[in-house]
Amino acid sequence: MNTDDIVRFLKDNPDFFERNGELLDSLSVAHPHNGQAISLAERQLHALREKIRQLEVKLTELIRFGEENDEISEKVHRMVLALLDADSFEAVRDAIFSHLREDFSVPHVAIRIWNSVLSRETAEFTPVSEDIRFFAGDMRRPFCGAPAHVEITDWFGEAAPHVRSVALVPLKREGRVFGLLAMGSEDAERFYAEMGTLYVSRIGEMVSAAVQRRLG
């Protein structure tokens, strides 16, 4: 009988060691850490403890992620309330900027709006190139990563030369893009291509709705 036969036999007879419990004490295997011989039962106990340790690590990670998500949700909630209270476009803009900077620690924020019925003599309505409009119109999800458009990076003013990563979120009305929310950071790892964009997308939706409400 070879090794495969023994393995097959044990799989076909899962109660073998229950019927022959004395074998567990007489069989020995190497300790998983120091290599010393230990009983099969003790080895199983070590394996069980290791599984428990791994589960505890995963549980700790899940709890940490849950706490982080709760904290982000609370920040988003505060931002929603501020946008609902805003009674003008300027108030909406100020709420967006202050909450992104203070709650979400985004140092640089800019917005550009086009194809609006109403306009203002502010930076948010500065004309943008067709390239940027086409770029925003083709976006299916927020863009996160290194700055790829000099024109957009310039929206950050004096900080532009120092911005190393950006998050660009299209602003939409009934499926049509009418603007772009840009967030920038000097930290190259703050916004990266593989990062999750669920909350970034929701912020974009909130900003879109608030701006529409005040511009018509």
Coordinates of N, CA and C in Angstrom, one line a residue:
M1 N 0.9 -1.2 0.0 CA 0.0 0.0 0.0 C 0.9 1.3 0.0
N2 N 0.7 2.1 -1.0 CA 1.5 3.3 -1.1 C 0.8 4.5 -0.3
T3 N 1.5 5.7 -0.4 CA 0.9 6.8 0.3 C -0.5 7.2 -0.2
D4 N -0.6 7.2 -1.5 CA -1.9 7.6 -2.1 C -3.1 6.7 -1.6
D5 N -2.7 5.4 -1.4 CA -3.7 4.5 -0.9 C -4.1 4.8 0.5
I6 N -3.1 5.2 1.3 CA -3.4 5.5 2.7 C -4.3 6.7 2.8
V7 N -3.9 7.8 2.0 CA -4.7 9.0 2.0 C -6.1 8.7 1.6
R8 N -6.3 7.9 0.5 CA -7.6 7.6 0.0 C -8.4 6.8 1.1
F9 N -7.7 5.9 1.8 CA -8.4 5.1 2.8 C -8.9 6.0 4.0
L10 N -8.0 7.0 4.4 CA -8.4 7.9 5.5 C -9.6 8.8 5.1
K11 N -9.6 9.2 3.8 CA -10.7 10.1 3.3 C -12.0 9.3 3.2
D12 N -11.9 8.0 2.9 CA -13.0 7.2 2.8 C -13.5 6.7 4.2
N13 N -12.7 6.9 5.2 CA -13.0 6.4 6.5 C -12.7 7.5 7.5
P14 N -13.5 8.6 7.5 CA -13.2 9.8 8.3 C -13.3 9.5 9.8
D15 N -13.9 8.4 10.2 CA -14.1 8.1 11.6 C -13.0 7.1 12.1
F16 N -12.0 6.9 11.2 CA -10.9 5.9 11.5 C -10.3 6.2 12.9
F17 N -9.9 7.4 13.1 CA -9.2 7.8 14.4 C -10.1 7.8 15.6
E18 N -11.4 8.0 15.3 CA -12.4 7.9 16.4 C -12.5 6.4 16.9
R19 N -12.4 5.5 16.0 CA -12.4 4.1 16.3 C -11.1 3.5 16.8
N20 N -10.0 4.3 16.5 CA -8.7 3.9 16.9 C -7.9 5.1 17.6
G21 N -8.6 5.6 18.6 CA -8.0 6.8 19.2 C -6.7 6.6 19.8
E22 N -6.3 5.4 20.2 CA -5.0 5.2 20.8 C -3.8 5.5 19.8
L23 N -4.1 5.5 18.5 CA -3.1 5.8 17.5 C -2.6 7.3 17.6
L24 N -3.6 8.2 17.9 CA -3.2 9.6 17.9 C -2.1 9.9 18.9
D25 N -2.0 9.1 20.0 CA -1.0 9.3 21.0 C 0.3 8.7 20.6
S26 N 0.2 7.6 19.8 CA 1.4 6.9 19.5 C 2.1 7.4 18.2
L27 N 1.3 8.1 17.3 CA 1.9 8.7 16.1 C 2.6 10.0 16.4
S28 N 3.7 10.3 15.8 CA 4.4 11.6 16.0 C 4.7 12.2 14.7
V29 N 4.7 13.6 14.7 CA 5.1 14.4 13.5 C 5.9 15.5 14.0
A30 N 6.5 16.3 13.1 CA 7.4 17.4 13.5 C 6.6 18.6 14.0
H31 N 7.2 19.2 15.0 CA 6.6 20.5 15.5 C 6.7 21.5 14.4
P32 N 5.6 22.3 14.2 CA 5.6 23.3 13.1 C 6.6 24.4 13.2
H33 N 7.2 24.6 14.4 CA 8.1 25.7 14.5 C 9.6 25.2 14.9
N34 N 9.7 24.2 15.8 CA 11.1 23.9 16.2 C 11.5 22.5 15.7
G35 N 10.6 21.8 15.0 CA 11.0 20.5 14.3 C 11.0 19.3 15.3
Q36 N 10.8 19.5 16.6 CA 10.8 18.4 17.5 C 9.6 17.5 17.3
A37 N 9.8 16.2 17.6 CA 8.7 15.3 17.4 C 7.6 15.5 18.4
I38 N 6.4 15.6 18.0 CA 5.2 15.7 18.9 C 4.1 14.8 18.4
S39 N 3.1 14.5 19.3 CA 2.1 13.6 18.9 C 1.2 14.3 17.8
L40 N 0.5 13.4 17.1 CA -0.4 13.9 16.0 C -1.5 14.8 16.6
A41 N -2.0 14.4 17.8 CA -3.0 15.2 18.5 C -2.5 16.6 18.8
E42 N -1.2 16.7 19.3 CA -0.7 18.0 19.6 C -0.5 18.8 18.4
R43 N -0.1 18.1 17.3 CA 0.1 18.9 16.0 C -1.2 19.4 15.6
Q44 N -2.3 18.7 15.7 CA -3.6 19.2 15.3 C -4.0 20.4 16.2
L45 N -3.6 20.3 17.5 CA -3.9 21.4 18.4 C -3.2 22.7 17.9
H46 N -1.9 22.5 17.5 CA -1.1 23.7 17.0 C -1.8 24.2 15.7
A47 N -2.2 23.4 14.9 CA -2.9 23.8 13.6 C -4.2 24.6 13.9
L48 N -4.9 24.1 14.9 CA -6.2 24.7 15.3 C -5.9 26.1 15.9
R49 N -4.8 26.2 16.7 CA -4.5 27.5 17.3 C -4.1 28.5 16.2
E50 N -3.3 28.0 15.2 CA -2.9 28.9 14.1 C -4.1 29.4 13.3
K51 N -5.1 28.5 13.1 CA -6.3 28.9 12.4 C -7.0 30.0 13.2
I52 N -7.1 29.8 14.5 CA -7.8 30.8 15.3 C -7.1 32.1 15.3
R53 N -5.7 32.1 15.3 CA -4.9 33.3 15.2 C -5.2 34.0 13.9
Q54 N -5.2 33.3 12.8 CA -5.5 33.9 11.5 C -6.9 34.5 11.5
L55 N -7.9 33.8 12.1 CA -9.2 34.4 12.1 C -9.3 35.6 13.0
E56 N -8.5 35.6 14.0 CA -8.5 36.8 14.9 C -7.9 38.0 14.2
V57 N -6.9 37.8 13.4 CA -6.3 38.8 12.6 C -7.3 39.4 11.6
K58 N -8.0 38.5 10.9 CA -9.0 38.9 9.9 C -10.1 39.7 10.6
L59 N -10.5 39.2 11.7 CA -11.6 39.9 12.4 C -11.2 41.3 12.9
T60 N -10.0 41.4 13.3 CA -9.4 42.7 13.7 C -9.4 43.7 12.5
E61 N -9.0 43.1 11.3 CA -9.0 43.9 10.1 C -10.4 44.4 9.7
L62 N -11.4 43.4 9.8 CA -12.8 43.8 9.5 C -13.3 44.8 10.4
I63 N -13.0 44.7 11.7 CA -13.5 45.7 12.6 C -12.9 47.1 12.3
R64 N -11.6 47.1 12.0 CA -10.9 48.4 11.6 C -11.5 49.0 10.4
F65 N -11.7 48.1 9.4 CA -12.3 48.7 8.1 C -13.7 49.2 8.4
G66 N -14.5 48.5 9.3 CA -15.8 48.9 9.6 C -15.8 50.2 10.3
E67 N -14.9 50.4 11.3 CA -14.8 51.7 12.0 C -14.4 52.8 11.0
E68 N -13.5 52.5 10.1 CA -13.1 53.5 9.1 C -14.3 53.9 8.2
N69 N -15.0 52.9 7.8 CA -16.2 53.2 7.0 C -17.2 54.0 7.7
D70 N -17.4 53.7 9.0 CA -18.4 54.5 9.8 C -17.9 55.9 9.9
E71 N -16.6 56.1 10.1 CA -16.1 57.5 10.2 C -16.3 58.2 8.9
I72 N -16.0 57.6 7.8 CA -16.2 58.2 6.5 C -17.7 58.5 6.3
S73 N -18.6 57.6 6.6 CA -20.0 57.8 6.5 C -20.5 59.0 7.3
E74 N -19.9 59.2 8.5 CA -20.3 60.3 9.3 C -19.9 61.6 8.7
K75 N -18.7 61.6 8.1 CA -18.2 62.8 7.4 C -19.1 63.1 6.2
V76 N -19.4 62.1 5.4 CA -20.3 62.3 4.3 C -21.7 62.9 4.7
H77 N -22.2 62.3 5.8 CA -23.5 62.8 6.4 C -23.4 64.3 6.7
R78 N -22.3 64.7 7.4 CA -22.2 66.1 7.7 C -22.1 67.0 6.5
M79 N -21.5 66.5 5.4 CA -21.4 67.2 4.2 C -22.7 67.4 3.5
V80 N -23.5 66.3 3.6 CA -24.9 66.3 3.0 C -25.7 67.4 3.7
L81 N -25.6 67.4 5.0 CA -26.4 68.4 5.8 C -26.0 69.8 5.4
A82 N -24.7 70.0 5.3 CA -24.2 71.4 4.9 C -24.7 71.8 3.5
L83 N -24.7 70.9 2.6 CA -25.1 71.2 1.3 C -26.6 71.5 1.2
L84 N -27.4 70.7 2.0 CA -28.8 71.0 2.1 C -29.1 72.3 2.7
D85 N -28.3 72.8 3.6 CA -28.5 74.1 4.2 C -28.1 75.3 3.4
A86 N -27.2 75.0 2.4 CA -26.7 76.0 1.5 C -27.8 76.7 0.7
D87 N -27.9 78.0 0.8 CA -29.0 78.6 0.1 C -28.6 79.4 -1.2
S88 N -27.3 79.2 -1.6 CA -26.9 79.9 -2.8 C -25.7 79.0 -3.4
F89 N -25.3 79.3 -4.7 CA -24.2 78.6 -5.2 C -23.0 78.8 -4.4
E90 N -22.7 80.1 -4.0 CA -21.5 80.4 -3.3 C -21.5 79.6 -2.0
A91 N -22.7 79.4 -1.3 CA -22.7 78.7 -0.1 C -22.4 77.2 -0.3
V92 N -22.9 76.7 -1.5 CA -22.7 75.3 -1.8 C -21.2 75.1 -2.1
R93 N -20.6 76.0 -2.8 CA -19.2 75.9 -3.1 C -18.3 76.0 -1.8
D94 N -18.7 76.9 -0.9 CA -17.9 77.0 0.3 C -18.0 75.8 1.2
A95 N -19.2 75.2 1.2 CA -19.5 74.0 2.0 C -18.6 72.8 1.4
I96 N -18.6 72.7 0.1 CA -17.8 71.7 -0.6 C -16.3 71.8 -0.2
F97 N -15.8 73.0 -0.4 CA -14.4 73.3 -0.1 C -14.0 73.0 1.3
S98 N -14.8 73.5 2.3 CA -14.5 73.4 3.7 C -14.6 72.0 4.2
H99 N -15.6 71.2 3.7 CA -15.7 69.9 4.2 C -14.7 69.0 3.6
L100 N -14.3 69.1 2.3 CA -13.3 68.3 1.8 C -11.9 68.6 2.4
R101 N -11.7 69.9 2.7 CA -10.4 70.2 3.3 C -10.3 69.9 4.8
E102 N -11.4 70.1 5.5 CA -11.3 69.9 7.0 C -11.7 68.5 7.4
D103 N -12.8 68.0 6.8 CA -13.2 66.6 7.2 C -12.4 65.5 6.5
F104 N -12.1 65.7 5.2 CA -11.5 64.7 4.4 C -10.0 65.0 4.2
S105 N -9.5 66.1 4.7 CA -8.1 66.4 4.7 C -7.6 66.5 3.2
V106 N -8.4 67.0 2.3 CA -8.0 67.2 0.9 C -7.5 68.6 0.8
P107 N -6.2 68.8 0.7 CA -5.6 70.2 0.7 C -6.0 71.1 -0.4
H108 N -6.3 70.5 -1.6 CA -6.5 71.4 -2.8 C -7.8 70.9 -3.5
V109 N -8.7 71.8 -3.7 CA -10.0 71.5 -4.3 C -10.3 72.5 -5.4
A110 N -10.8 72.1 -6.5 CA -11.3 73.0 -7.5 C -12.5 72.4 -8.3
I111 N -13.3 73.3 -8.8 CA -14.5 72.9 -9.5 C -14.6 73.8 -10.8
R112 N -15.0 73.1 -11.9 CA -15.3 73.8 -13.1 C -16.6 73.4 -13.6
I113 N -17.4 74.4 -14.1 CA -18.8 74.1 -14.5 C -18.9 74.7 -15.9
W114 N -19.6 73.9 -16.8 CA -19.9 74.5 -18.1 C -21.3 74.1 -18.5
N115 N -21.8 74.6 -19.6 CA -23.2 74.4 -20.1 C -24.2 74.7 -19.0
S116 N -24.0 75.7 -18.2 CA -24.9 76.0 -17.1 C -25.8 77.2 -17.6
V117 N -27.1 77.1 -17.2 CA -28.0 78.2 -17.6 C -27.6 79.5 -16.9
L118 N -27.2 79.4 -15.6 CA -26.7 80.5 -14.9 C -25.2 80.5 -14.8
S119 N -24.6 81.6 -14.6 CA -23.1 81.7 -14.5 C -22.7 82.7 -13.4
R120 N -21.5 82.7 -13.0 CA -21.0 83.6 -12.0 C -19.6 84.1 -12.5
E121 N -19.2 85.2 -11.9 CA -17.9 85.8 -12.2 C -16.9 85.2 -11.2
T122 N -16.8 83.9 -11.2 CA -15.9 83.2 -10.3 C -15.1 82.1 -11.1
A123 N -14.1 81.6 -10.4 CA -13.2 80.7 -11.1 C -13.9 79.4 -11.5
E124 N -15.0 79.1 -10.8 CA -15.7 77.8 -11.1 C -16.3 77.9 -12.5
F125 N -16.5 79.1 -13.1 CA -17.1 79.2 -14.4 C -16.1 79.6 -15.5
T126 N -14.8 79.6 -15.2 CA -13.8 79.8 -16.1 C -13.9 78.8 -17.3
P127 N -13.8 79.3 -18.5 CA -14.0 78.3 -19.6 C -12.9 77.3 -19.6
V128 N -13.2 76.1 -20.0 CA -12.3 75.0 -20.1 C -12.2 74.5 -21.6
S129 N -11.1 73.9 -21.9 CA -10.9 73.4 -23.3 C -11.9 72.3 -23.7
E130 N -12.0 72.0 -25.0 CA -12.8 70.9 -25.4 C -12.2 69.6 -25.0
D131 N -10.9 69.6 -25.0 CA -10.2 68.3 -24.5 C -10.7 67.9 -23.1
I132 N -10.8 68.9 -22.2 CA -11.2 68.6 -20.9 C -12.7 68.2 -20.9
R133 N -13.5 68.8 -21.7 CA -14.9 68.5 -21.7 C -15.1 67.0 -22.2
F134 N -14.3 66.7 -23.3 CA -14.4 65.3 -23.8 C -13.9 64.3 -22.8
F135 N -12.8 64.7 -22.1 CA -12.2 63.8 -21.1 C -13.2 63.5 -20.0
A136 N -13.9 64.6 -19.5 CA -14.9 64.4 -18.5 C -16.1 63.7 -19.0
G137 N -16.5 63.9 -20.2 CA -17.7 63.3 -20.8 C -17.5 61.8 -21.0
D138 N -16.2 61.4 -21.1 CA -16.0 59.9 -21.4 C -15.7 59.2 -20.1
M139 N -15.7 59.9 -18.9 CA -15.4 59.2 -17.7 C -16.6 58.4 -17.2
R140 N -16.3 57.1 -16.9 CA -17.3 56.2 -16.4 C -17.2 56.1 -14.8
R141 N -16.1 56.5 -14.3 CA -15.9 56.5 -12.9 C -14.8 57.5 -12.6
P142 N -14.7 57.9 -11.3 CA -13.7 58.9 -11.0 C -12.3 58.5 -11.4
F143 N -11.4 59.4 -11.8 CA -10.1 59.1 -12.1 C -9.2 59.4 -10.9
C144 N -8.4 58.5 -10.5 CA -7.4 58.7 -9.4 C -6.0 58.3 -9.8
G145 N -5.1 59.1 -9.5 CA -3.7 58.8 -9.9 C -2.9 60.1 -10.1
A146 N -1.8 60.0 -10.8 CA -0.9 61.1 -11.0 C -1.5 62.1 -11.9
P147 N -1.3 63.4 -11.8 CA -1.8 64.4 -12.7 C -1.5 64.1 -14.1
A148 N -2.5 64.1 -15.0 CA -2.3 63.8 -16.4 C -2.7 64.9 -17.3
H149 N -3.3 66.0 -16.7 CA -3.7 67.1 -17.6 C -3.2 68.4 -16.9
V150 N -2.3 69.1 -17.6 CA -1.7 70.3 -17.1 C -2.8 71.3 -16.8
E151 N -3.8 71.4 -17.7 CA -4.9 72.4 -17.6 C -5.6 72.2 -16.3
I152 N -5.9 71.0 -15.9 CA -6.7 70.7 -14.7 C -5.8 71.0 -13.5
T153 N -4.5 70.6 -13.5 CA -3.6 70.8 -12.4 C -3.5 72.3 -12.2
D154 N -3.5 73.1 -13.2 CA -3.4 74.5 -13.0 C -4.6 75.1 -12.3
W155 N -5.7 74.4 -12.2 CA -6.8 74.9 -11.4 C -6.4 75.1 -9.9
F156 N -5.4 74.4 -9.5 CA -5.0 74.5 -8.1 C -4.2 75.7 -7.8
G157 N -4.0 76.5 -8.8 CA -3.3 77.8 -8.6 C -1.8 77.6 -8.2
E158 N -1.4 78.3 -7.1 CA 0.0 78.3 -6.7 C 0.5 76.9 -6.3
A159 N -0.5 76.1 -5.8 CA -0.1 74.8 -5.4 C 0.1 73.8 -6.5
A160 N -0.3 74.2 -7.7 CA -0.2 73.3 -8.9 C 1.1 72.5 -9.0
P161 N 2.3 73.2 -9.0 CA 3.6 72.5 -9.2 C 3.9 71.5 -8.1
H162 N 3.2 71.5 -7.0 CA 3.5 70.6 -5.9 C 2.5 69.4 -5.8
V163 N 1.4 69.4 -6.6 CA 0.4 68.4 -6.6 C 1.0 67.1 -7.3
R164 N 0.9 66.0 -6.6 CA 1.5 64.7 -7.1 C 0.4 63.7 -7.3
S165 N -0.8 63.9 -6.8 CA -1.9 62.9 -7.1 C -3.2 63.7 -7.1
V166 N -4.1 63.2 -7.9 CA -5.4 63.9 -8.0 C -6.6 62.8 -8.1
A167 N -7.7 63.3 -7.7 CA -9.0 62.6 -7.9 C -9.9 63.5 -8.7
L168 N -10.3 63.1 -9.8 CA -11.2 63.9 -10.7 C -12.6 63.2 -10.8
V169 N -13.6 63.9 -10.5 CA -14.9 63.4 -10.4 C -15.9 64.2 -11.3
P170 N -16.5 63.5 -12.3 CA -17.4 64.2 -13.2 C -18.7 64.6 -12.5
L171 N -19.2 65.8 -12.8 CA -20.4 66.3 -12.3 C -21.5 66.1 -13.3
K172 N -22.6 65.4 -13.0 CA -23.5 65.0 -14.0 C -24.9 65.5 -13.7
R173 N -25.7 65.8 -14.8 CA -27.1 66.1 -14.7 C -27.8 65.2 -15.7
E174 N -28.7 64.3 -15.2 CA -29.4 63.4 -16.0 C -28.5 62.6 -17.0
G175 N -27.4 62.2 -16.5 CA -26.4 61.4 -17.3 C -25.5 62.2 -18.1
R176 N -25.7 63.5 -18.2 CA -24.8 64.4 -19.0 C -23.8 65.1 -18.1
V177 N -22.5 65.1 -18.4 CA -21.5 65.8 -17.6 C -21.6 67.3 -17.9
F178 N -21.6 68.0 -16.8 CA -21.7 69.5 -16.9 C -20.5 70.2 -16.1
G179 N -19.6 69.4 -15.5 CA -18.5 70.0 -14.8 C -17.6 68.9 -14.2
L180 N -16.6 69.4 -13.5 CA -15.6 68.5 -12.9 C -15.2 68.9 -11.6
L181 N -15.2 68.0 -10.6 CA -14.6 68.3 -9.3 C -13.2 67.7 -9.2
A182 N -12.2 68.5 -8.9 CA -10.9 68.1 -8.8 C -10.3 68.2 -7.4
M183 N -9.7 67.2 -6.9 CA -9.1 67.2 -5.6 C -7.6 66.8 -5.8
G184 N -6.7 67.5 -5.1 CA -5.3 67.3 -5.3 C -4.5 67.2 -4.0
S185 N -3.4 66.5 -4.1 CA -2.6 66.3 -2.9 C -1.1 66.3 -3.3
E186 N -0.3 66.8 -2.4 CA 1.2 66.7 -2.6 C 1.7 65.3 -2.4
D187 N 0.9 64.4 -1.7 CA 1.2 63.0 -1.5 C 0.9 62.2 -2.7
A188 N 1.9 61.6 -3.3 CA 1.7 60.8 -4.5 C 0.9 59.6 -4.3
E189 N 0.8 59.1 -3.0 CA 0.0 57.9 -2.7 C -1.4 58.3 -2.2
R190 N -1.8 59.5 -2.1 CA -3.1 59.9 -1.5 C -4.2 59.4 -2.5
F191 N -4.1 59.7 -3.8 CA -5.0 59.2 -4.8 C -4.2 58.3 -5.7
Y192 N -4.6 57.0 -5.8 CA -3.9 56.1 -6.7 C -4.9 55.3 -7.5
A193 N -4.4 54.7 -8.6 CA -5.3 54.1 -9.6 C -6.1 53.0 -9.0
E194 N -5.6 52.2 -8.1 CA -6.3 51.0 -7.6 C -7.2 51.3 -6.4
M195 N -7.3 52.5 -5.9 CA -8.0 52.8 -4.7 C -9.5 52.7 -5.0
G196 N -10.3 52.4 -4.0 CA -11.7 52.3 -4.1 C -12.3 53.7 -4.3
T197 N -13.3 53.8 -5.1 CA -13.9 55.1 -5.4 C -15.4 55.3 -5.0
L198 N -15.9 54.4 -4.2 CA -17.3 54.4 -3.8 C -17.6 55.7 -3.2
Y199 N -16.9 56.1 -2.1 CA -17.2 57.4 -1.4 C -16.9 58.6 -2.3
V200 N -15.9 58.5 -3.1 CA -15.5 59.6 -4.0 C -16.7 59.8 -5.0
S201 N -17.2 58.7 -5.5 CA -18.4 58.8 -6.5 C -19.6 59.4 -5.8
R202 N -19.8 59.0 -4.5 CA -21.0 59.5 -3.8 C -20.8 61.0 -3.6
I203 N -19.6 61.4 -3.2 CA -19.4 62.9 -3.1 C -19.7 63.6 -4.4
G204 N -19.2 63.0 -5.5 CA -19.5 63.6 -6.8 C -21.0 63.8 -7.0
E205 N -21.8 62.8 -6.7 CA -23.2 62.8 -6.9 C -23.9 63.9 -6.0
M206 N -23.4 64.0 -4.7 CA -23.9 65.0 -3.8 C -23.6 66.4 -4.4
V207 N -22.3 66.6 -4.8 CA -21.9 67.9 -5.3 C -22.8 68.3 -6.6
S208 N -22.9 67.3 -7.4 CA -23.7 67.5 -8.7 C -25.1 68.0 -8.3
A209 N -25.8 67.2 -7.4 CA -27.2 67.6 -7.0 C -27.2 69.0 -6.4
A210 N -26.3 69.3 -5.5 CA -26.3 70.6 -4.8 C -26.1 71.7 -5.8
V211 N -25.2 71.6 -6.7 CA -24.9 72.6 -7.7 C -26.1 72.8 -8.6
Q212 N -26.7 71.7 -9.1 CA -27.8 71.8 -10.0 C -29.0 72.6 -9.3
R213 N -29.2 72.3 -8.0 CA -30.3 72.9 -7.3 C -30.1 74.4 -7.2
R214 N -28.9 74.9 -7.2 CA -28.7 76.3 -7.1 C -28.4 77.1 -8.4
L215 N -28.2 76.3 -9.5 CA -27.9 76.9 -10.8 C -29.1 76.6 -11.7
G216 N -29.9 75.7 -11.5 CA -31.0 75.3 -12.3 C -30.6 74.6 -13.6

